[in-house]
PDB file of C-alpha atoms in Angstrom:
ATOM      1  CA  MET J 281      79.577  54.219  47.042  1.00  0.00           C
ATOM      2  CA  SER J 282      79.538  57.049  44.465  1.00  0.00           C
ATOM      3  CA  GLY J 283      82.032  59.797  45.313  1.00  0.00           C
ATOM      4  CA  ALA J 284      83.498  57.888  48.246  1.00  0.00           C
ATOM      5  CA  VAL J 285      86.606  56.724  46.370  1.00  0.00           C
ATOM      6  CA  ASP J 286      89.183  58.903  44.583  1.00  0.00           C
ATOM      7  CA  LEU J 287      90.391  57.209  41.400  1.00  0.00           C
ATOM      8  CA  SER J 288      92.632  60.084  40.300  1.00  0.00           C
ATOM      9  CA  ALA J 289      95.706  58.311  41.656  1.00  0.00           C
ATOM     10  CA  LEU J 290      95.248  55.670  38.987  1.00  0.00           C
ATOM     11  CA  LYS J 291      95.184  58.067  36.026  1.00  0.00           C
ATOM     12  CA  GLN J 292      98.965  58.033  35.723  1.00  0.00           C
ATOM     13  CA  PRO J 293      99.997  54.693  37.183  1.00  0.00           C
ATOM     14  CA  PRO J 294     103.646  53.880  37.907  1.00  0.00           C
ATOM     15  CA  ALA J 295     105.398  51.200  35.885  1.00  0.00           C
ATOM     16  CA  ALA J 296     104.864  47.726  37.297  1.00  0.00           C
ATOM     17  CA  PRO J 297     107.973  46.659  39.246  1.00  0.00           C
ATOM     18  CA  GLY J 298     109.898  43.712  37.954  1.00  0.00           C
ATOM     19  CA  GLY J 299     108.270  43.677  34.509  1.00  0.00           C
ATOM     20  CA  ALA J 300     104.791  42.427  33.543  1.00  0.00           C
ATOM     21  CA  ALA J 301     102.291  41.368  36.164  1.00  0.00           C
ATOM     22  CA  ALA J 302     100.981  37.842  36.430  1.00  0.00           C
ATOM     23  CA  ALA J 303      98.307  37.165  33.831  1.00  0.00           C
ATOM     24  CA  PRO J 304      94.703  37.133  35.062  1.00  0.00           C
ATOM     25  CA  ALA J 305      92.450  34.270  34.014  1.00  0.00           C
ATOM     26  CA  SER J 306      89.975  36.404  32.075  1.00  0.00           C
ATOM     27  CA  GLY J 307      91.286  36.768  28.523  1.00  0.00           C
ATOM     28  CA  ASN J 308      90.132  39.961  26.791  1.00  0.00           C
ATOM     29  CA  HIS J 309      88.611  41.318  30.029  1.00  0.00           C
ATOM     30  CA  SER J 310      92.001  41.547  31.777  1.00  0.00           C
ATOM     31  CA  VAL J 311      92.971  44.958  33.185  1.00  0.00           C
ATOM     32  CA  THR J 312      96.149  46.017  35.006  1.00  0.00           C
ATOM     33  CA  GLU J 313      97.473  49.257  36.476  1.00  0.00           C
ATOM     34  CA  ALA J 314      98.927  50.108  33.060  1.00  0.00           C
ATOM     35  CA  ASP J 315      95.559  50.278  31.288  1.00  0.00           C
ATOM     36  CA  PHE J 316      93.168  50.945  34.181  1.00  0.00           C
ATOM     37  CA  GLU J 317      92.662  54.579  33.182  1.00  0.00           C
ATOM     38  CA  ALA J 318      91.733  53.746  29.569  1.00  0.00           C
ATOM     39  CA  LYS J 319      89.703  50.591  30.173  1.00  0.00           C
ATOM     40  CA  VAL J 320      87.911  51.640  33.355  1.00  0.00           C
ATOM     41  CA  ILE J 321      87.952  55.379  34.102  1.00  0.00           C
ATOM     42  CA  ARG J 322      87.663  56.724  30.541  1.00  0.00           C
ATOM     43  CA  ARG J 323      85.590  53.838  29.256  1.00  0.00           C
ATOM     44  CA  SER J 324      83.079  54.299  32.085  1.00  0.00           C
ATOM     45  CA  THR J 325      82.039  57.651  30.605  1.00  0.00           C
ATOM     46  CA  GLN J 326      80.519  55.663  27.721  1.00  0.00           C
ATOM     47  CA  VAL J 327      79.168  52.511  29.359  1.00  0.00           C
ATOM     48  CA  PRO J 328      79.238  51.226  32.953  1.00  0.00           C
ATOM     49  CA  VAL J 329      82.324  49.169  33.756  1.00  0.00           C
ATOM     50  CA  VAL J 330      82.098  46.316  36.240  1.00  0.00           C
ATOM     51  CA  VAL J 331      85.461  45.833  37.959  1.00  0.00           C
ATOM     52  CA  ALA J 332      86.030  42.356  39.390  1.00  0.00           C
ATOM     53  CA  LEU J 333      89.023  42.000  41.738  1.00  0.00           C
ATOM     54  CA  PHE J 334      89.940  38.367  42.238  1.00  0.00           C
ATOM     55  CA  SER J 335      92.757  36.018  43.225  1.00  0.00           C
ATOM     56  CA  GLN J 336      93.953  32.883  41.502  1.00  0.00           C
ATOM     57  CA  ARG J 337      94.217  31.339  44.947  1.00  0.00           C
ATOM     58  CA  SER J 338      90.488  31.758  45.605  1.00  0.00           C
ATOM     59  CA  ALA J 339      88.308  29.234  43.816  1.00  0.00           C
ATOM     60  CA  GLY J 340      85.203  31.237  44.730  1.00  0.00           C
ATOM     61  CA  SER J 341      86.542  34.434  43.160  1.00  0.00           C
ATOM     62  CA  VAL J 342      87.598  32.618  39.994  1.00  0.00           C
ATOM     63  CA  GLU J 343      84.095  31.171  39.703  1.00  0.00           C
ATOM     64  CA  LEU J 344      82.581  34.633  40.209  1.00  0.00           C
ATOM     65  CA  VAL J 345      84.706  35.942  37.332  1.00  0.00           C
ATOM     66  CA  ARG J 346      83.364  33.174  35.107  1.00  0.00           C
ATOM     67  CA  THR J 347      79.795  34.104  36.084  1.00  0.00           C
ATOM     68  CA  LEU J 348      80.416  37.767  35.240  1.00  0.00           C
ATOM     69  CA  GLU J 349      81.974  36.824  31.902  1.00  0.00           C
ATOM     70  CA  ARG J 350      78.920  34.777  31.034  1.00  0.00           C
ATOM     71  CA  PHE J 351      76.513  37.589  31.937  1.00  0.00           C
ATOM     72  CA  ASN J 352      78.688  40.098  30.048  1.00  0.00           C
ATOM     73  CA  ALA J 353      78.421  38.009  26.899  1.00  0.00           C
ATOM     74  CA  GLU J 354      74.646  37.727  27.342  1.00  0.00           C
ATOM     75  CA  ASP J 355      74.201  41.498  27.791  1.00  0.00           C
ATOM     76  CA  ARG J 356      75.968  42.281  24.471  1.00  0.00           C
ATOM     77  CA  GLY J 357      77.730  45.537  25.240  1.00  0.00           C
ATOM     78  CA  ALA J 358      75.394  46.967  27.888  1.00  0.00           C
ATOM     79  CA  TRP J 359      78.413  47.095  30.202  1.00  0.00           C
ATOM     80  CA  ASP J 360      82.131  46.324  30.129  1.00  0.00           C
ATOM     81  CA  LEU J 361      83.878  43.824  32.391  1.00  0.00           C
ATOM     82  CA  ALA J 362      87.322  44.634  33.806  1.00  0.00           C
ATOM     83  CA  VAL J 363      88.877  41.673  35.611  1.00  0.00           C
ATOM     84  CA  ILE J 364      91.865  42.528  37.823  1.00  0.00           C
ATOM     85  CA  GLU J 365      94.083  40.077  39.678  1.00  0.00           C
ATOM     86  CA  ALA J 366      94.580  41.614  43.120  1.00  0.00           C
ATOM     87  CA  GLU J 367      98.129  40.596  44.101  1.00  0.00           C
ATOM     88  CA  PRO J 368     100.068  42.189  41.196  1.00  0.00           C
ATOM     89  CA  ASN J 369      97.823  45.286  41.119  1.00  0.00           C
ATOM     90  CA  MET J 370      97.859  46.478  44.731  1.00  0.00           C
ATOM     91  CA  ASN J 371      97.705  50.167  43.747  1.00  0.00           C
ATOM     92  CA  ILE J 372      94.232  49.521  42.338  1.00  0.00           C
ATOM     93  CA  VAL J 373      93.208  47.494  45.405  1.00  0.00           C
ATOM     94  CA  GLN J 374      94.291  50.346  47.709  1.00  0.00           C
ATOM     95  CA  ALA J 375      92.716  53.096  45.583  1.00  0.00           C
ATOM     96  CA  LEU J 376      89.391  51.246  45.560  1.00  0.00           C
ATOM     97  CA  ARG J 377      89.643  50.560  49.327  1.00  0.00           C
ATOM     98  CA  VAL J 378      89.036  46.873  48.796  1.00  0.00           C
ATOM     99  CA  GLN J 379      88.670  44.964  52.082  1.00  0.00           C
ATOM    100  CA  GLY J 380      88.250  41.420  50.785  1.00  0.00           C
ATOM    101  CA  ILE J 381      88.581  39.271  47.683  1.00  0.00           C
ATOM    102  CA  PRO J 382      86.559  38.876  45.570  1.00  0.00           C
ATOM    103  CA  THR J 383      85.127  42.387  45.323  1.00  0.00           C
ATOM    104  CA  VAL J 384      83.016  43.651  42.445  1.00  0.00           C
ATOM    105  CA  ILE J 385      82.605  47.394  41.831  1.00  0.00           C
ATOM    106  CA  ALA J 386      80.524  49.183  39.188  1.00  0.00           C
ATOM    107  CA  VAL J 387      82.165  52.341  37.802  1.00  0.00           C
ATOM    108  CA  ALA J 388      80.175  54.908  35.817  1.00  0.00           C
ATOM    109  CA  GLY J 389      81.196  58.372  34.675  1.00  0.00           C
ATOM    110  CA  GLY J 390      84.656  57.816  36.141  1.00  0.00           C
ATOM    111  CA  GLN J 391      83.341  57.167  39.665  1.00  0.00           C
ATOM    112  CA  PRO J 392      82.447  54.039  41.684  1.00  0.00           C
ATOM    113  CA  LEU J 393      78.686  53.545  41.771  1.00  0.00           C
ATOM    114  CA  ALA J 394      77.957  50.325  43.651  1.00  0.00           C
ATOM    115  CA  ASP J 395      79.809  47.268  44.939  1.00  0.00           C
ATOM    116  CA  PHE J 396      79.564  43.914  46.664  1.00  0.00           C
ATOM    117  CA  GLU J 397      82.098  41.677  48.392  1.00  0.00           C
ATOM    118  CA  GLY J 398      82.367  37.932  48.380  1.00  0.00           C
ATOM    119  CA  ALA J 399      81.014  35.217  46.111  1.00  0.00           C
ATOM    120  CA  GLN J 400      77.289  35.502  45.397  1.00  0.00           C
ATOM    121  CA  PRO J 401      74.691  33.182  43.851  1.00  0.00           C
ATOM    122  CA  ASP J 402      74.075  33.769  40.153  1.00  0.00           C
ATOM    123  CA  PRO J 403      70.534  35.212  40.622  1.00  0.00           C
ATOM    124  CA  GLN J 404      71.833  37.861  43.022  1.00  0.00           C
ATOM    125  CA  VAL J 405      74.673  38.780  40.674  1.00  0.00           C
ATOM    126  CA  ARG J 406      72.154  39.077  37.863  1.00  0.00           C
ATOM    127  CA  GLN J 407      69.903  41.303  39.985  1.00  0.00           C
ATOM    128  CA  TRP J 408      72.843  43.536  40.930  1.00  0.00           C
ATOM    129  CA  LEU J 409      73.911  43.910  37.293  1.00  0.00           C
ATOM    130  CA  ASP J 410      70.378  44.781  36.222  1.00  0.00           C
ATOM    131  CA  ALA J 411      70.264  47.484  38.894  1.00  0.00           C
ATOM    132  CA  VAL J 412      73.541  48.963  37.606  1.00  0.00           C
ATOM    133  CA  ILE J 413      72.244  48.959  34.022  1.00  0.00           C
ATOM    134  CA  ASP J 414      68.976  50.620  35.080  1.00  0.00           C
ATOM    135  CA  ALA J 415      70.759  53.235  37.201  1.00  0.00           C
ATOM    136  CA  THR J 416      73.012  54.337  34.323  1.00  0.00           C
ATOM    137  CA  ALA J 417      70.540  54.042  31.437  1.00  0.00           C
ATOM    138  CA  GLY J 418      70.582  57.189  29.311  1.00  0.00           C
ATOM    139  CA  LYS J 419      73.140  58.915  31.554  1.00  0.00           C
ATOM    140  CA  LEU J 420      76.356  57.962  29.727  1.00  0.00           C
ATOM    141  CA  GLU J 421      77.636  58.730  26.227  1.00  0.00           C
ATOM    142  CA  GLY J 422      77.057  55.214  24.917  1.00  0.00           C
ATOM    143  CA  ASP J 423      79.386  52.963  22.948  1.00  0.00           C
ATOM    144  CA  PRO J 424      80.477  54.753  19.716  1.00  0.00           C
ATOM    145  CA  ASP J 425      81.668  51.489  18.216  1.00  0.00           C
ATOM    146  CA  ALA J 426      78.289  49.851  18.794  1.00  0.00           C
ATOM    147  CA  ALA J 427      76.509  52.803  17.203  1.00  0.00           C
ATOM    148  CA  ALA J 428      78.801  52.620  14.204  1.00  0.00           C
ATOM    149  CA  ALA J 429      78.119  48.920  13.863  1.00  0.00           C
ATOM    150  CA  GLU J 430      74.366  49.371  13.551  1.00  0.00           C
ATOM    151  CA  PRO J 431      73.422  48.628   9.940  1.00  0.00           C
ATOM    152  CA  GLU J 432      71.831  51.413   7.959  1.00  0.00           C
ATOM    153  CA  VAL J 433      68.336  50.790   6.675  1.00  0.00           C
ATOM    154  CA  GLU J 434      68.365  51.075   2.899  1.00  0.00           C
ATOM    155  CA  ASP J 435      65.743  53.191   1.173  1.00  0.00           C
ATOM    156  CA  PRO J 436      63.732  50.719  -0.963  1.00  0.00           C
ATOM    157  CA  ARG J 437      63.350  53.366  -3.672  1.00  0.00           C
ATOM    158  CA  PHE J 438      67.119  53.558  -4.134  1.00  0.00           C
ATOM    159  CA  VAL J 439      67.383  49.773  -3.995  1.00  0.00           C
ATOM    160  CA  ALA J 440      64.834  49.538  -6.835  1.00  0.00           C
ATOM    161  CA  ALA J 441      66.744  52.103  -8.910  1.00  0.00           C
ATOM    162  CA  GLU J 442      70.048  50.311  -8.352  1.00  0.00           C
ATOM    163  CA  ASP J 443      68.465  46.993  -9.299  1.00  0.00           C
ATOM    164  CA  LYS J 444      67.393  48.483 -12.628  1.00  0.00           C
ATOM    165  CA  LEU J 445      70.907  49.777 -13.168  1.00  0.00           C
ATOM    166  CA  SER J 446      72.395  46.351 -12.521  1.00  0.00           C
ATOM    167  CA  GLU J 447      69.967  44.930 -15.071  1.00  0.00           C
ATOM    168  CA  GLY J 448      71.086  47.472 -17.664  1.00  0.00           C
ATOM    169  CA  ASP J 449      67.743  49.272 -17.606  1.00  0.00           C
ATOM    170  CA  PHE J 450      69.091  52.824 -17.622  1.00  0.00           C
ATOM    171  CA  ALA J 451      65.739  54.347 -18.597  1.00  0.00           C
ATOM    172  CA  GLY J 452      63.987  52.567 -15.728  1.00  0.00           C
ATOM    173  CA  ALA J 453      66.669  53.667 -13.267  1.00  0.00           C
ATOM    174  CA  GLU J 454      66.415  57.256 -14.478  1.00  0.00           C
ATOM    175  CA  ALA J 455      62.640  57.186 -14.028  1.00  0.00           C
ATOM    176  CA  ALA J 456      63.079  55.786 -10.514  1.00  0.00           C
ATOM    177  CA  TYR J 457      65.443  58.590  -9.490  1.00  0.00           C
ATOM    178  CA  GLU J 458      63.156  61.189 -11.065  1.00  0.00           C
ATOM    179  CA  ALA J 459      60.260  59.802  -9.027  1.00  0.00           C
ATOM    180  CA  ILE J 460      62.254  60.193  -5.804  1.00  0.00           C
ATOM    181  CA  ILE J 461      63.072  63.807  -6.674  1.00  0.00           C
ATOM    182  CA  ALA J 462      59.428  64.486  -7.503  1.00  0.00           C
ATOM    183  CA  GLU J 463      58.494  63.274  -4.004  1.00  0.00           C
ATOM    184  CA  GLU J 464      61.449  64.980  -2.319  1.00  0.00           C
ATOM    185  CA  PRO J 465      62.775  67.943  -4.340  1.00  0.00           C
ATOM    186  CA  GLY J 466      65.585  68.406  -1.814  1.00  0.00           C
ATOM    187  CA  ASN J 467      66.916  64.834  -1.986  1.00  0.00           C
ATOM    188  CA  GLU J 468      70.548  65.503  -2.912  1.00  0.00           C
ATOM    189  CA  GLU J 469      71.455  61.806  -3.039  1.00  0.00           C
ATOM    190  CA  ALA J 470      68.860  61.183  -5.748  1.00  0.00           C
ATOM    191  CA  LYS J 471      69.941  64.284  -7.663  1.00  0.00           C
ATOM    192  CA  ALA J 472      73.579  63.201  -7.612  1.00  0.00           C
ATOM    193  CA  ALA J 473      72.663  59.680  -8.719  1.00  0.00           C
ATOM    194  CA  LEU J 474      70.567  61.060 -11.567  1.00  0.00           C
ATOM    195  CA  ARG J 475      73.415  63.295 -12.765  1.00  0.00           C
ATOM    196  CA  GLN J 476      75.817  60.364 -12.734  1.00  0.00           C
ATOM    197  CA  LEU J 477      73.327  58.171 -14.577  1.00  0.00           C
ATOM    198  CA  ARG J 478      72.615  60.714 -17.281  1.00  0.00           C
ATOM    199  CA  PHE J 479      76.310  61.258 -17.858  1.00  0.00           C
ATOM    200  CA  LEU J 480      76.941  57.506 -18.016  1.00  0.00           C
ATOM    201  CA  THR J 481      74.093  57.016 -20.491  1.00  0.00           C
ATOM    202  CA  ARG J 482      75.417  59.763 -22.729  1.00  0.00           C
ATOM    203  CA  ALA J 483      79.095  58.781 -22.549  1.00  0.00           C
ATOM    204  CA  GLN J 484      78.524  55.090 -23.257  1.00  0.00           C
ATOM    205  CA  GLN J 485      77.010  55.956 -26.632  1.00  0.00           C
ATOM    206  CA  LEU J 486      80.119  57.839 -27.820  1.00  0.00           C
ATOM    207  CA  ASP J 487      82.961  56.627 -30.006  1.00  0.00           C
ATOM    208  CA  PRO J 488      86.359  57.186 -28.335  1.00  0.00           C
ATOM    209  CA  ALA J 489      87.723  58.185 -31.739  1.00  0.00           C
ATOM    210  CA  VAL J 490      85.943  61.528 -31.291  1.00  0.00           C
ATOM    211  CA  VAL J 491      88.875  62.676 -29.138  1.00  0.00           C
ATOM    212  CA  ALA J 492      91.178  62.588 -32.181  1.00  0.00           C
ATOM    213  CA  THR J 493      88.521  64.383 -34.225  1.00  0.00           C
ATOM    214  CA  ALA J 494      88.275  67.162 -31.649  1.00  0.00           C
ATOM    215  CA  ASP J 495      92.054  67.510 -31.472  1.00  0.00           C
ATOM    216  CA  ALA J 496      92.290  67.773 -35.264  1.00  0.00           C
ATOM    217  CA  ASP J 497      89.446  70.299 -35.559  1.00  0.00           C
ATOM    218  CA  PRO J 498      89.325  72.644 -32.528  1.00  0.00           C
ATOM    219  CA  ALA J 499      86.448  74.596 -34.082  1.00  0.00           C
ATOM    220  CA  ASN J 500      84.169  71.529 -33.987  1.00  0.00           C
ATOM    221  CA  LEU J 501      82.144  72.271 -30.837  1.00  0.00           C
ATOM    222  CA  ASP J 502      80.136  69.033 -30.816  1.00  0.00           C
ATOM    223  CA  ALA J 503      83.336  67.000 -31.122  1.00  0.00           C
ATOM    224  CA  ALA J 504      84.869  68.952 -28.239  1.00  0.00           C
ATOM    225  CA  LEU J 505      81.861  68.289 -26.002  1.00  0.00           C
ATOM    226  CA  ASP J 506      81.880  64.589 -26.842  1.00  0.00           C
ATOM    227  CA  ALA J 507      85.653  64.349 -26.388  1.00  0.00           C
ATOM    228  CA  ALA J 508      85.350  65.860 -22.912  1.00  0.00           C
ATOM    229  CA  ASP J 509      82.722  63.240 -22.055  1.00  0.00           C
ATOM    230  CA  ILE J 510      85.018  60.449 -23.252  1.00  0.00           C
ATOM    231  CA  GLU J 511      87.910  61.815 -21.176  1.00  0.00           C
ATOM    232  CA  MET J 512      85.660  61.997 -18.128  1.00  0.00           C
ATOM    233  CA  PHE J 513      84.367  58.467 -18.758  1.00  0.00           C
ATOM    234  CA  GLU J 514      87.984  57.274 -18.941  1.00  0.00           C
ATOM    235  CA  GLN J 515      88.645  58.908 -15.554  1.00  0.00           C
ATOM    236  CA  ARG J 516      90.666  61.813 -16.907  1.00  0.00           C
ATOM    237  CA  PRO J 517      88.632  64.711 -15.478  1.00  0.00           C
ATOM    238  CA  GLU J 518      91.413  67.282 -15.532  1.00  0.00           C
ATOM    239  CA  GLU J 519      91.882  66.752 -19.281  1.00  0.00           C
ATOM    240  CA  ALA J 520      88.139  67.073 -19.827  1.00  0.00           C
ATOM    241  CA  PHE J 521      88.014  70.295 -17.832  1.00  0.00           C
ATOM    242  CA  ALA J 522      91.010  71.751 -19.658  1.00  0.00           C
ATOM    243  CA  ARG J 523      89.467  70.966 -23.051  1.00  0.00           C
ATOM    244  CA  LEU J 524      86.209  72.726 -22.246  1.00  0.00           C
ATOM    245  CA  ILE J 525      87.889  75.718 -20.608  1.00  0.00           C
ATOM    246  CA  ALA J 526      89.900  76.162 -23.796  1.00  0.00           C
ATOM    247  CA  VAL J 527      86.636  76.137 -25.776  1.00  0.00           C
ATOM    248  CA  VAL J 528      85.146  78.773 -23.452  1.00  0.00           C
ATOM    249  CA  LYS J 529      88.207  80.981 -23.984  1.00  0.00           C
ATOM    250  CA  ARG J 530      88.008  80.975 -27.772  1.00  0.00           C
ATOM    251  CA  THR J 531      84.227  81.088 -28.304  1.00  0.00           C
ATOM    252  CA  VAL J 532      81.408  83.580 -27.804  1.00  0.00           C
ATOM    253  CA  GLY J 533      77.635  83.537 -27.762  1.00  0.00           C
ATOM    254  CA  ASP J 534      75.769  80.244 -27.887  1.00  0.00           C
ATOM    255  CA  ASP J 535      78.918  78.151 -28.382  1.00  0.00           C
ATOM    256  CA  ARG J 536      80.469  79.571 -25.237  1.00  0.00           C
ATOM    257  CA  THR J 537      77.239  78.968 -23.316  1.00  0.00           C
ATOM    258  CA  LYS J 538      77.095  75.336 -24.470  1.00  0.00           C
ATOM    259  CA  ALA J 539      80.718  74.686 -23.454  1.00  0.00           C
ATOM    260  CA  ARG J 540      80.277  76.395 -20.093  1.00  0.00           C
ATOM    261  CA  THR J 541      77.033  74.497 -19.388  1.00  0.00           C
ATOM    262  CA  ARG J 542      78.662  71.143 -20.166  1.00  0.00           C
ATOM    263  CA  LEU J 543      81.640  72.017 -17.982  1.00  0.00           C
ATOM    264  CA  LEU J 544      79.386  72.880 -15.039  1.00  0.00           C
ATOM    265  CA  GLU J 545      77.574  69.557 -15.517  1.00  0.00           C
ATOM    266  CA  LEU J 546      80.876  67.728 -15.282  1.00  0.00           C
ATOM    267  CA  PHE J 547      81.869  69.683 -12.163  1.00  0.00           C
ATOM    268  CA  GLU J 548      78.699  68.424 -10.482  1.00  0.00           C
ATOM    269  CA  LEU J 549      79.839  64.818 -10.836  1.00  0.00           C
ATOM    270  CA  PHE J 550      82.416  65.477  -8.092  1.00  0.00           C
ATOM    271  CA  ASP J 551      82.647  66.771  -4.570  1.00  0.00           C
ATOM    272  CA  PRO J 552      83.029  70.554  -4.972  1.00  0.00           C
ATOM    273  CA  ALA J 553      85.856  70.466  -2.416  1.00  0.00           C
ATOM    274  CA  GLU J 554      88.072  68.320  -4.683  1.00  0.00           C
ATOM    275  CA  PRO J 555      91.252  70.341  -5.375  1.00  0.00           C
ATOM    276  CA  PHE J 556      91.133  69.694  -9.139  1.00  0.00           C
ATOM    277  CA  VAL J 557      87.526  70.926  -9.277  1.00  0.00           C
ATOM    278  CA  ILE J 558      88.413  74.093  -7.357  1.00  0.00           C
ATOM    279  CA  ALA J 559      91.357  74.723  -9.686  1.00  0.00           C
ATOM    280  CA  ALA J 560      89.211  74.203 -12.782  1.00  0.00           C
ATOM    281  CA  ARG J 561      86.531  76.580 -11.484  1.00  0.00           C
ATOM    282  CA  ARG J 562      89.154  79.261 -11.028  1.00  0.00           C
ATOM    283  CA  LYS J 563      90.408  78.739 -14.566  1.00  0.00           C
ATOM    284  CA  LEU J 564      86.840  78.928 -15.865  1.00  0.00           C
ATOM    285  CA  ALA J 565      86.291  82.226 -14.057  1.00  0.00           C
ATOM    286  CA  ALA J 566      89.476  83.615 -15.586  1.00  0.00           C
ATOM    287  CA  ALA J 567      88.392  82.429 -19.041  1.00  0.00           C
ATOM    288  CA  LEU J 568      85.007  84.137 -18.695  1.00  0.00           C
ATOM    289  CA  TYR J 569      86.238  87.425 -17.286  1.00  0.00           C
TER     290      TYR J 569
END
């Protein structure tokens, strides 16, 4: 049936006359002229869509819909089911050239692929569905939502390091991250975790009163470095950056190198694209040159 039916007429369907159409009996699988393009044509570029046209007045077609709903649940996303009540959606019936009710049509890549008319025994419906799945396997984009729902497999090495952190074993966690980096020198996740851990270890040992000490004695380099760590630990990065940039401006030699090195370490705790990091880097460059 592929290519024999033009579905373009349904891409911009007219408003349903007289308000909403009668409700099909299929719950979340219901499709009307208003959403046919989204739920069938566009969706069929990702997974095959099985369109079931039925009538409430036909017990056989209602039963066929129930069979398809059951198989759809069993197949867990391998295909979508679009159930359409024929009488209030005659534009779809005409576009698909339906001759009798019920009719079931598989749509893939925006085009009809295969169809059958009339009620069928469950084994034959199952066989037909399997053929549709096989015929489209690997040829469509796939379901992005299903891909996103797949759980990520955690690296046991990171799990072990995080377990040590939760136990308060900072030294053990640091050793675990160092071991990962030794195995994989390019592992940026481990490097970032190690930087965060080393900062946390250092900052937790400081007395917050050092901020007042640094403010009272600007020439005290060690106090300034510790005060910047406290400000960072208290989630005030811009204040920490400003403090160290001021030290870079007024110092030379080894003191300037120490302040600049500490500032660069603090920059690395953040995404380099963060606006406040970019601004601080510019101020550092101006202070140096």
